[in-house]
Tab-separated table of C-alpha atoms in Angstrom:
chain	number	residue	atom	x	y	z
S	1	MET	CA	11.232	-21.471	-25.789
S	2	ILE	CA	10.869	-17.945	-24.388
S	3	SER	CA	11.115	-17.590	-20.585
S	4	VAL	CA	8.369	-16.049	-18.487
S	5	SER	CA	10.767	-13.307	-17.323
S	6	THR	CA	11.533	-12.408	-20.933
S	7	MET	CA	7.800	-12.307	-21.706
S	8	VAL	CA	7.254	-9.979	-18.751
S	9	ARG	CA	9.984	-7.616	-19.935
S	10	ARG	CA	8.838	-7.771	-23.549
S	11	TYR	CA	5.061	-7.678	-23.135
S	12	GLY	CA	4.631	-5.938	-19.785
S	13	PHE	CA	2.853	-8.689	-17.871
S	14	VAL	CA	2.887	-7.830	-14.207
S	15	ASP	CA	1.699	-9.988	-11.330
S	16	LYS	CA	0.248	-8.764	-8.070
S	17	ILE	CA	0.399	-9.428	-4.350
S	18	SER	CA	-2.604	-7.974	-2.514
S	19	LEU	CA	-2.961	-7.204	1.159
S	20	GLY	CA	-6.561	-6.338	1.909
S	21	GLY	CA	-8.601	-5.193	4.852
S	22	LEU	CA	-5.689	-4.006	6.987
S	23	VAL	CA	-6.971	-1.971	9.936
S	24	PHE	CA	-4.763	0.406	11.897
S	25	TRP	CA	-5.566	3.190	14.346
S	26	GLY	CA	-4.238	6.614	13.439
S	27	ARG	CA	-4.594	10.311	14.126
S	28	HIS	CA	-5.207	11.814	10.712
S	29	GLY	CA	-7.624	14.607	9.917
S	30	VAL	CA	-8.080	18.331	9.620
S	31	PHE	CA	-9.928	18.792	12.916
S	32	SER	CA	-8.199	18.767	16.316
S	33	ALA	CA	-10.491	16.005	17.616
S	34	GLU	CA	-9.215	13.745	14.818
S	35	LYS	CA	-5.636	14.407	15.918
S	36	GLU	CA	-6.383	13.805	19.600
S	37	LYS	CA	-8.220	10.477	19.453
S	38	ALA	CA	-7.061	7.629	17.237
S	39	GLN	CA	-9.623	6.286	14.782
S	40	PRO	CA	-9.620	3.229	12.504
S	41	PHE	CA	-8.250	3.409	8.981
S	42	GLU	CA	-8.670	0.531	6.547
S	43	LEU	CA	-6.097	-0.153	3.851
S	44	ASP	CA	-5.770	-2.318	0.766
S	45	LEU	CA	-2.384	-2.608	-0.901
S	46	ASP	CA	-1.639	-4.011	-4.355
S	47	LEU	CA	2.023	-4.704	-5.061
S	48	HIS	CA	2.744	-5.156	-8.766
S	49	LEU	CA	5.826	-7.137	-9.727
S	50	ASP	CA	7.033	-10.114	-11.707
S	51	LEU	CA	6.380	-13.188	-9.548
S	52	SER	CA	7.727	-15.722	-12.039
S	53	VAL	CA	11.187	-15.950	-10.453
S	54	ALA	CA	9.766	-16.436	-6.946
S	55	GLY	CA	7.251	-18.925	-8.304
S	56	GLN	CA	10.094	-20.989	-9.717
S	57	SER	CA	12.671	-20.513	-6.943
S	58	ASP	CA	10.312	-20.650	-3.930
S	59	ARG	CA	12.586	-18.113	-2.177
S	60	LEU	CA	11.457	-15.054	-0.237
S	61	GLU	CA	14.432	-13.101	-1.609
S	62	ASP	CA	12.867	-13.276	-5.078
S	63	THR	CA	9.645	-11.527	-4.095
S	64	ILE	CA	8.317	-8.933	-1.655
S	65	ASP	CA	8.144	-9.777	2.045
S	66	TYR	CA	4.559	-8.768	2.716
S	67	ALA	CA	5.125	-9.030	6.479
S	68	ALA	CA	7.567	-6.125	6.062
S	69	VAL	CA	4.990	-4.230	3.979
S	70	PHE	CA	2.352	-4.835	6.675
S	71	SER	CA	4.711	-3.539	9.354
S	72	LEU	CA	5.558	-0.447	7.298
S	73	ALA	CA	1.863	0.262	6.703
S	74	ARG	CA	1.141	-0.026	10.427
S	75	GLN	CA	4.033	2.286	11.266
S	76	THR	CA	2.986	4.864	8.677
S	77	VAL	CA	-0.642	4.993	9.824
S	78	GLU	CA	-0.058	4.734	13.561
S	79	GLU	CA	3.123	6.767	14.046
S	80	THR	CA	2.571	9.716	11.703
S	81	SER	CA	-0.120	12.367	11.543
S	82	HIS	CA	-1.450	14.066	8.428
S	83	ASN	CA	-4.392	16.325	7.693
S	84	LEU	CA	-5.459	14.346	4.623
S	85	ILE	CA	-5.697	10.648	3.865
S	86	GLU	CA	-4.243	11.600	0.480
S	87	ALA	CA	-1.002	12.460	2.294
S	88	VAL	CA	-1.069	9.184	4.246
S	89	ALA	CA	-1.497	7.241	1.002
S	90	GLU	CA	1.310	9.193	-0.695
S	91	GLU	CA	3.754	8.645	2.159
S	92	LEU	CA	2.931	4.962	2.372
S	93	ALA	CA	3.285	4.381	-1.376
S	94	TYR	CA	6.621	6.185	-1.428
S	95	ARG	CA	7.925	4.241	1.581
S	96	ILE	CA	6.842	0.869	0.183
S	97	LEU	CA	8.566	1.575	-3.137
S	98	ARG	CA	11.708	2.809	-1.405
S	99	GLU	CA	11.985	0.428	1.543
S	100	CYS	CA	10.319	-2.808	0.464
S	101	GLY	CA	10.829	-2.954	-3.283
S	102	ALA	CA	14.222	-4.685	-3.277
S	103	GLY	CA	14.427	-4.171	-7.033
S	104	HIS	CA	11.352	-6.307	-7.650
S	105	LEU	CA	8.453	-3.906	-7.184
S	106	LYS	CA	7.139	-2.121	-10.293
S	107	GLU	CA	4.215	-0.207	-8.786
S	108	VAL	CA	2.040	-0.024	-5.719
S	109	THR	CA	-1.617	0.872	-5.332
S	110	VAL	CA	-2.755	2.154	-1.941
S	111	ARG	CA	-6.424	2.398	-1.007
S	112	ILE	CA	-7.100	3.991	2.356
S	113	ARG	CA	-10.524	4.359	3.915
S	114	LYS	CA	-11.524	6.630	6.737
S	115	VAL	CA	-14.581	4.944	8.195
S	116	GLN	CA	-15.287	7.535	10.874
S	117	ALA	CA	-14.901	10.763	8.903
S	118	PRO	CA	-16.744	13.737	10.419
S	119	LEU	CA	-19.525	13.913	7.841
S	120	PRO	CA	-23.071	15.144	8.562
S	121	GLY	CA	-24.875	11.941	7.658
S	122	THR	CA	-24.677	8.217	7.125
S	123	PHE	CA	-21.887	6.846	4.962
S	124	ARG	CA	-19.789	3.701	4.706
S	125	LYS	CA	-16.407	5.198	3.933
S	126	ALA	CA	-14.339	8.049	2.597
S	127	GLU	CA	-11.678	6.487	0.375
S	128	VAL	CA	-8.599	7.527	-1.560
S	129	GLU	CA	-6.778	5.351	-4.094
S	130	ILE	CA	-3.390	6.170	-5.571
S	131	THR	CA	-0.957	4.246	-7.744
S	132	ARG	CA	2.731	5.036	-7.864
S	133	ARG	CA	5.336	3.455	-10.127
S	134	VAL	CA	9.053	2.955	-9.909
S	135	ALA	CA	10.769	5.534	-12.064
S	136	THR	CA	12.314	3.882	-15.105
């Protein structure tokens, strides 16, 4: 019988942990008013990895600690300042892969929404989505 881990390596199956609807207050934007007064940013994070080992072992060490990912996302949004949400997403993706991956993480997708962008009309969101992979 072939193991799930072997199937993942052989066939490329990848599982996902999702953190959705995270809201943090940051100072990101091109205009000085956006840098001066914090505004809400919404994030969704998809962490792609093989969850078969954690599913069998029931140990946090065999997966990603999403409390640590949440904390890193909060820190990145609230304690940095960028002109573009593209740069926020890039920094966050890089930091998650580097600091939270623990050898398990294969890729991360970051969606960040600026719900109070200075646009001349009604809108629901301005959103950026990026996916970054671990170099193999």
